[in-house]
Short mmCIF file of C-alpha atoms in Angstrom, two decimals:
data_model
loop_
_atom_site.label_atom_id
_atom_site.label_comp_id
_atom_site.label_asym_id
_atom_site.label_seq_id
_atom_site.Cartn_x
_atom_site.Cartn_y
_atom_site.Cartn_z
CA MET S 26 299.72 87.36 168.75
CA LEU S 27 297.89 90.63 168.15
CA ALA S 28 298.46 93.29 170.71
CA PRO S 29 295.95 94.60 172.68
CA THR S 30 294.73 98.10 171.72
CA PRO S 31 295.85 100.62 173.95
CA ILE S 32 293.61 102.17 176.29
CA ASN S 33 294.13 105.66 175.07
CA GLN S 34 293.90 104.76 171.41
CA THR S 35 291.57 107.32 170.21
CA GLU S 36 293.88 110.31 171.88
CA ARG S 37 296.59 108.56 170.50
CA LEU S 38 295.37 108.38 166.61
CA ALA S 39 294.49 112.12 167.22
CA THR S 40 297.92 112.88 168.34
CA LEU S 41 299.58 110.86 165.24
CA ARG S 42 297.00 113.23 162.90
CA ARG S 43 298.30 116.34 164.54
CA TYR S 44 302.20 115.62 164.22
CA GLY S 45 301.37 114.51 160.44
CA LEU S 46 301.95 111.12 160.81
CA ASP S 47 299.11 109.98 158.91
CA THR S 48 300.55 111.44 155.69
CA HIS S 49 304.07 110.36 155.75
CA SER S 50 304.85 114.00 155.63
CA HIS S 51 308.27 113.17 157.67
CA ARG S 52 309.62 111.07 154.97
CA GLY S 53 313.35 111.65 154.76
CA ALA S 54 313.52 113.24 158.26
CA PHE S 55 314.78 110.46 160.22
CA GLU S 56 317.04 108.28 157.76
CA GLY S 57 320.26 109.42 159.77
CA ILE S 58 318.88 108.51 162.99
CA VAL S 59 317.85 104.74 161.87
CA GLU S 60 321.25 104.15 160.08
CA LEU S 61 323.12 105.53 163.43
CA ALA S 62 320.76 103.26 165.43
CA ALA S 63 321.51 100.27 163.12
CA GLN S 64 325.57 101.04 163.59
CA ILE S 65 325.46 101.36 167.32
CA CYS S 66 323.53 98.50 167.89
CA ASN S 67 325.45 96.50 165.21
CA CYS S 68 322.03 95.36 163.70
CA PRO S 69 321.48 94.90 160.13
CA VAL S 70 317.66 96.62 160.21
CA SER S 71 316.51 99.82 162.09
CA LEU S 72 313.34 101.42 161.87
CA VAL S 73 310.95 104.40 162.84
CA SER S 74 307.96 102.86 163.17
CA ILE S 75 304.51 104.35 164.02
CA VAL S 76 301.59 102.41 165.10
CA HIS S 77 298.25 103.13 163.40
CA ALA S 78 294.90 101.83 164.03
CA ASP S 79 295.20 98.98 161.44
CA ASP S 80 299.05 98.83 160.48
CA GLN S 81 302.38 100.12 161.39
CA ARG S 82 304.14 102.64 159.05
CA PHE S 83 308.02 103.08 158.64
CA GLU S 84 308.68 106.92 158.43
CA ALA S 85 312.36 105.72 158.26
CA ARG S 86 314.24 102.35 157.39
CA SER S 87 317.79 100.89 157.17
CA GLY S 88 318.19 97.57 155.86
CA THR S 89 314.89 96.89 154.54
CA LYS S 90 312.72 97.84 151.75
CA LEU S 91 309.36 97.52 153.79
CA ASP S 92 307.16 100.39 154.03
CA GLU S 93 304.76 99.09 156.38
CA THR S 94 303.19 95.90 157.66
CA GLY S 95 299.91 94.58 159.34
CA LEU S 96 299.43 94.42 162.91
CA ASP S 97 299.81 90.91 162.84
CA ALA S 98 303.37 91.32 162.02
CA SER S 99 303.89 94.29 164.43
CA ILE S 100 306.40 93.79 167.26
CA CYS S 101 306.16 97.30 167.68
CA SER S 102 302.51 97.52 168.76
CA HIS S 103 303.61 95.45 171.80
CA ALA S 104 306.09 97.78 172.41
CA ILE S 105 303.94 100.63 172.91
CA LEU S 106 302.32 99.09 175.73
CA GLN S 107 305.45 98.93 177.76
CA ASP S 108 306.87 101.61 180.27
CA ASP S 109 309.90 101.67 178.78
CA LEU S 110 312.16 99.81 176.19
CA LEU S 111 310.97 96.50 174.85
CA GLU S 112 313.81 93.86 174.12
CA ILE S 113 313.17 90.38 173.06
CA PRO S 114 316.40 88.48 173.06
CA ASP S 115 314.75 85.32 171.08
CA THR S 116 311.43 85.98 169.09
CA ARG S 117 310.63 82.44 168.86
CA LEU S 118 310.42 82.21 172.64
CA ASP S 119 308.14 85.09 173.37
CA MET S 120 304.74 84.47 173.45
CA ARG S 121 303.85 87.97 171.82
CA THR S 122 306.07 87.17 168.82
CA GLN S 123 306.35 83.48 168.11
CA ASP S 124 303.74 83.52 165.59
CA ASN S 125 304.67 86.51 164.30
CA PRO S 126 305.12 86.44 160.15
CA LEU S 127 308.31 88.28 160.36
CA VAL S 128 309.52 85.72 162.84
CA THR S 129 307.93 82.70 161.28
CA ALA S 130 309.14 83.59 157.81
CA ALA S 131 311.27 80.64 156.08
CA ASP S 132 313.83 83.52 154.54
CA GLN S 133 315.59 85.62 157.26
CA PRO S 134 313.18 85.28 159.99
CA VAL S 135 313.38 88.41 162.63
CA LEU S 136 314.93 86.38 165.72
CA PHE S 137 315.81 89.73 167.91
CA TYR S 138 313.86 92.95 168.70
CA ALA S 139 314.55 95.91 170.78
CA GLY S 140 312.31 98.99 170.39
CA ALA S 141 312.64 102.29 172.41
CA GLN S 142 309.25 104.47 172.55
CA ILE S 143 308.70 107.68 170.77
CA LYS S 144 306.42 109.52 173.21
CA THR S 145 305.10 112.80 173.85
CA ARG S 146 305.53 115.30 176.88
CA THR S 147 302.40 114.14 178.12
CA GLY S 148 303.13 110.12 177.55
CA ILE S 149 301.19 109.35 174.26
CA VAL S 150 303.45 106.79 172.77
CA LEU S 151 303.27 107.00 168.86
CA GLY S 152 305.38 104.12 167.93
CA THR S 153 309.24 102.91 168.40
CA LEU S 154 312.77 103.46 167.19
CA CYS S 155 313.65 99.74 166.88
CA VAL S 156 316.51 97.67 165.62
CA LEU S 157 316.06 93.98 164.36
CA ASP S 158 318.41 91.02 163.84
CA TYR S 159 318.38 87.75 162.31
CA ARG S 160 319.95 85.74 165.26
CA PRO S 161 319.31 85.85 168.99
CA ARG S 162 321.07 88.27 171.32
CA ARG S 163 321.26 91.10 173.62
CA LEU S 164 321.98 94.66 173.69
CA GLY S 165 324.58 96.26 176.01
CA ASP S 166 323.39 98.96 178.49
CA SER S 167 325.28 101.55 175.99
CA GLU S 168 323.12 100.37 173.26
CA ARG S 169 320.06 100.36 175.23
CA ARG S 170 320.75 104.07 176.27
CA ALA S 171 321.70 105.21 172.79
CA LEU S 172 318.73 103.78 171.25
CA ARG S 173 316.26 105.79 174.06
CA ILE S 174 318.34 109.06 173.35
CA LEU S 175 317.84 108.42 169.73
CA ALA S 176 314.18 107.84 169.81
CA ASP S 177 313.98 111.01 172.07
CA GLN S 178 315.40 112.67 168.95
CA VAL S 179 312.81 111.48 166.83
CA MET S 180 310.26 112.84 169.21
CA GLN S 181 311.96 116.31 169.20
CA ARG S 182 312.01 116.64 165.40
CA LEU S 183 308.69 115.70 165.27
CA GLU S 184 307.82 118.51 168.04
CA LEU S 185 309.90 120.83 165.84
CA HIS S 186 307.84 120.20 162.66
CA GLU S 187 304.73 120.88 164.61
CA ALA S 188 305.94 124.15 166.16
CA LEU S 189 307.05 125.36 162.84
CA ARG S 190 303.83 124.32 161.16
CA GLN S 191 301.67 126.30 163.66
CA GLN S 192 304.24 129.03 163.21
CA ASP S 193 303.44 129.10 159.55
CA ALA S 194 299.78 128.75 160.04
CA MET S 195 299.96 131.94 162.45
CA ARG S 196 302.02 133.69 160.03
CA ARG S 197 299.65 133.13 157.40
CA GLU S 198 296.72 134.29 159.39
CA VAL S 199 298.45 137.39 160.27
CA ASP S 200 298.98 138.40 156.66
CA HIS S 201 295.50 137.33 155.89
CA ARG S 202 294.19 139.78 158.24
CA VAL S 203 296.59 142.56 156.97
CA LYS S 204 295.69 142.13 153.60
CA ASN S 205 291.73 142.56 154.37
CA SER S 206 292.52 145.39 156.98
CA LEU S 207 294.67 147.17 154.05
CA ALA S 208 291.74 146.38 151.73
CA GLY S 209 289.14 147.69 154.18
CA VAL S 210 291.10 151.14 154.57
CA ALA S 211 291.47 151.27 150.59
CA ALA S 212 287.74 150.64 150.57
CA MET S 213 287.01 153.49 153.19
CA THR S 214 289.33 155.98 151.27
CA ARG S 215 287.59 155.30 147.92
CA MET S 216 284.28 156.07 149.86
CA SER S 217 285.60 159.23 151.40
CA ALA S 218 286.71 160.39 148.19
CA ARG S 219 283.13 160.44 146.38
CA GLY S 220 281.87 163.29 148.33
CA ALA S 221 285.13 165.46 148.48
CA SER S 222 286.31 168.38 146.63
CA ASP S 223 288.54 167.89 143.50
CA ASP S 224 291.77 168.13 145.13
CA VAL S 225 291.04 166.25 148.16
CA ARG S 226 289.41 163.41 146.17
CA ALA S 227 292.91 163.09 144.08
CA ALA S 228 294.81 162.68 147.21
CA LEU S 229 292.56 160.43 148.47
CA LEU S 230 292.69 158.29 145.28
CA GLU S 231 296.50 158.39 145.35
CA VAL S 232 296.24 157.24 148.86
CA GLU S 233 294.43 154.24 147.88
CA GLN S 234 296.50 153.32 144.75
CA ARG S 235 299.38 153.16 147.42
CA ILE S 236 297.69 151.14 149.67
CA ASN S 237 296.41 148.70 146.84
CA VAL S 238 300.07 148.17 145.85
CA MET S 239 300.71 146.92 149.53
CA VAL S 240 297.62 144.47 149.23
CA GLU S 241 298.92 143.06 146.07
CA LEU S 242 302.38 142.55 147.70
CA HIS S 243 300.43 140.74 151.12
CA SER S 244 298.76 138.54 148.28
CA ASP S 245 302.25 137.06 147.27
CA LEU S 246 303.46 137.04 150.83
CA TYR S 247 300.29 135.29 151.95
CA GLN S 248 300.68 132.50 149.39
CA ALA S 249 304.57 131.94 149.87
CA ASP S 250 305.63 129.10 151.75
CA ASP S 251 308.89 130.96 153.16
CA PRO S 252 308.05 134.73 153.83
CA ASP S 253 311.68 135.55 154.04
CA ALA S 254 312.60 133.76 150.65
CA PRO S 255 312.56 135.87 147.64
CA ILE S 256 309.44 135.91 145.94
CA GLU S 257 308.85 136.06 142.07
CA VAL S 258 308.07 139.96 141.20
CA THR S 259 306.98 140.33 137.76
CA GLY S 260 303.51 138.74 138.48
CA TYR S 261 303.11 141.37 141.57
CA LEU S 262 304.27 144.41 139.04
CA ARG S 263 301.72 143.00 136.56
CA ARG S 264 298.94 143.09 138.80
CA ILE S 265 299.99 146.61 139.95
CA VAL S 266 299.91 147.52 136.06
CA ARG S 267 296.51 145.94 135.77
CA TYR S 268 295.23 148.06 138.64
CA MET S 269 296.74 151.24 137.00
CA GLU S 270 295.00 150.35 133.75
CA ASN S 271 291.74 150.70 135.21
CA MET S 272 292.85 154.18 136.68
CA ALA S 273 294.56 155.53 133.53
CA PRO S 274 292.51 157.53 130.89
CA ALA S 275 290.88 155.58 128.19
CA SER S 276 293.00 156.95 125.59
CA VAL S 277 296.19 155.77 127.00
CA GLU S 278 297.65 152.26 126.57
CA ILE S 279 300.14 150.64 129.06
CA ASP S 280 302.39 147.80 127.90
CA VAL S 281 304.76 145.57 129.91
CA GLU S 282 307.84 143.91 129.02
CA LEU S 283 309.65 142.48 132.33
CA ALA S 284 312.01 139.82 132.45
CA PRO S 285 311.71 137.52 135.54
CA LEU S 286 312.97 138.81 138.83
CA GLU S 287 313.18 137.67 142.29
CA LEU S 288 313.70 139.98 145.36
CA PRO S 289 313.00 139.62 149.15
CA ASN S 290 309.65 141.29 150.35
CA LYS S 291 311.37 144.55 151.60
CA ARG S 292 312.86 145.15 148.25
CA ALA S 293 309.79 143.54 146.13
CA SER S 294 307.60 146.43 147.93
CA ALA S 295 309.92 149.19 147.17
CA LEU S 296 309.73 148.39 143.58
CA GLY S 297 306.15 147.93 143.38
CA VAL S 298 305.74 151.33 144.97
CA LEU S 299 308.28 152.91 142.47
CA VAL S 300 306.40 151.11 139.53
CA ASN S 301 303.06 152.60 140.98
CA GLU S 302 304.53 156.07 141.05
CA LEU S 303 306.11 155.81 137.63
CA ILE S 304 302.77 155.05 135.96
CA SER S 305 300.71 157.13 137.77
CA ASN S 306 302.92 160.23 136.98
CA SER S 307 302.59 159.28 133.75
CA CYS S 308 298.96 158.91 133.54
CA LYS S 309 298.41 162.26 135.43
CA HIS S 310 300.72 164.69 133.74
CA ALA S 311 301.64 163.12 130.09
CA PHE S 312 298.17 163.08 128.32
CA PRO S 313 296.14 166.29 128.92
CA ASP S 314 293.12 166.83 127.38
CA GLY S 315 292.04 163.12 126.35
CA ARG S 316 295.67 163.20 124.22
CA THR S 317 296.25 159.67 123.23
CA GLY S 318 299.51 157.83 123.98
CA ARG S 319 301.26 154.97 125.36
CA ILE S 320 303.28 154.08 128.62
CA VAL S 321 305.65 151.45 128.15
CA LEU S 322 307.25 149.50 131.72
CA ARG S 323 310.29 147.35 130.77
CA GLY S 324 312.59 145.46 132.82
CA ARG S 325 315.76 143.17 132.21
CA PRO S 326 318.93 142.00 133.85
CA ASP S 327 322.12 143.20 132.44
CA PRO S 328 325.50 140.67 132.49
CA GLY S 329 326.84 142.86 135.50
CA GLY S 330 324.47 141.59 138.01
CA ARG S 331 322.09 144.28 138.01
CA TYR S 332 318.37 144.68 136.99
CA SER S 333 317.49 147.67 134.70
CA LEU S 334 313.77 149.04 134.98
CA SER S 335 312.61 152.04 132.80
CA CYS S 336 308.90 153.58 131.99
CA GLU S 337 308.48 155.58 129.13
CA ASP S 338 305.74 157.49 127.90
CA ASP S 339 304.98 159.48 124.44
CA GLY S 340 303.20 162.17 126.14
CA VAL S 341 304.05 166.03 126.63
CA GLY S 342 307.00 165.69 128.86
CA SER S 343 307.45 168.56 131.30
CA ALA S 344 309.58 167.00 134.00
CA ASN S 345 308.64 169.86 136.31
CA ALA S 346 305.25 168.90 136.76
CA ARG S 347 306.54 165.51 138.19
CA ALA S 348 308.60 166.79 140.58
CA GLY S 349 306.57 166.70 143.73
CA LEU S 350 305.65 164.09 146.53
CA GLY S 351 305.78 161.19 143.82
CA ARG S 352 309.41 162.11 142.88
CA ARG S 353 310.26 161.99 146.37
CA ILE S 354 308.49 158.82 146.97
CA MET S 355 310.54 157.00 143.87
CA GLU S 356 313.81 158.29 145.14
CA ALA S 357 313.16 156.73 148.47
CA SER S 358 311.98 153.64 146.79
CA ALA S 359 315.42 153.57 144.26
CA ALA S 360 317.24 154.07 147.85
CA GLN S 361 315.70 150.94 149.16
CA LEU S 362 316.97 149.23 146.18
CA ASP S 363 320.41 150.55 146.33
CA GLY S 364 319.56 151.90 142.97
CA PHE S 365 319.94 155.15 140.66
CA LEU S 366 317.25 157.11 138.95
CA ASP S 367 317.77 158.59 135.69
CA VAL S 368 315.23 160.97 134.58
CA ALA S 369 314.70 162.59 131.13
CA SER S 370 312.03 164.72 129.88
CA ASP S 371 311.34 166.63 126.47
CA GLY S 372 308.67 167.45 124.07
CA SER S 373 308.46 163.49 122.99
CA GLY S 374 307.99 162.23 126.16
CA HIS S 375 309.34 161.38 129.66
CA ARG S 376 311.48 158.46 130.63
CA VAL S 377 312.58 157.20 134.09
CA LYS S 378 315.19 154.55 134.38
CA LEU S 379 316.18 152.60 137.28
CA GLU S 380 319.16 150.41 137.87
CA PHE S 381 319.78 148.24 141.08
CA PRO S 382 321.87 145.28 142.18
CA LEU S 383 320.10 142.04 142.37
CA ASP S 384 322.43 140.79 145.31
CA ALA S 385 321.95 143.79 147.72
CA ALA S 386 321.24 143.08 151.13
#
């Protein structure tokens, strides 16, 4: 016997979609619950069954290989119409289930059913946590109570999953807006530089470069599933270098040799700022009067659990010319990485090397 369609079916189906129950996105989340329900109720089969418009789908199962059934085989579609747990001691004797294909099956017919509703706080029933047996029987009071409690646990996990999804969506929206805001500030800075004096224009272009470093970092954070997890840094650094190539003199070549590196976002930000300053300083000071040259950025781990990053150029050297604000920014960035800067400069070029621990907090 097919169960009547719930009077709130449109709202109910929309709620299933809102909780991601139309995509099997919760597979594996409730396996422990169905195993516990089967043990407590001493039943061979337990299911988290979600009733959809045309079928019932099992988000978790114990004791069966079925993933879903049609509504003609769904006892849960009757259970979601009840005010409380539905228990059918002998399915052969209940008019709702006596012609159910699972009940009339020649091999292991389902002769007992008990299902506790999985219900939202607003009273919308999504499905049931149910137990099945191949013999007629009844549950005890403690078993019924346990089944209700476990069904509530399923709902609480669904609500937690939805809350985390909304939080992630909000975080992505904030990251997107921050990135757009930073890009807008960079564009305004670039426009302001056009009509400024040479010194002011140079300062504003440096500000724009530093803003673009943060824009690139937000690009990686915006795409990351977990904003607190380490991000792969080398792609981020390469994008910074590509931006610097557009700013560098046409006669200067920039090469990058970076081994894979993952860092938390705060340390990645510090490293990005440092790389920006290293290459920017070489571009500004190492190749005067159209001098040709090469800048090489290298990074590799060492056996001691540290990472070594160096920036070398074959320009005119002159460390004193690079001892201003850029140098202070580099030192501050190195401190954020718990690293140490080693600077060397002579007539054959300028080299800055940074070593920092990979496992620093």
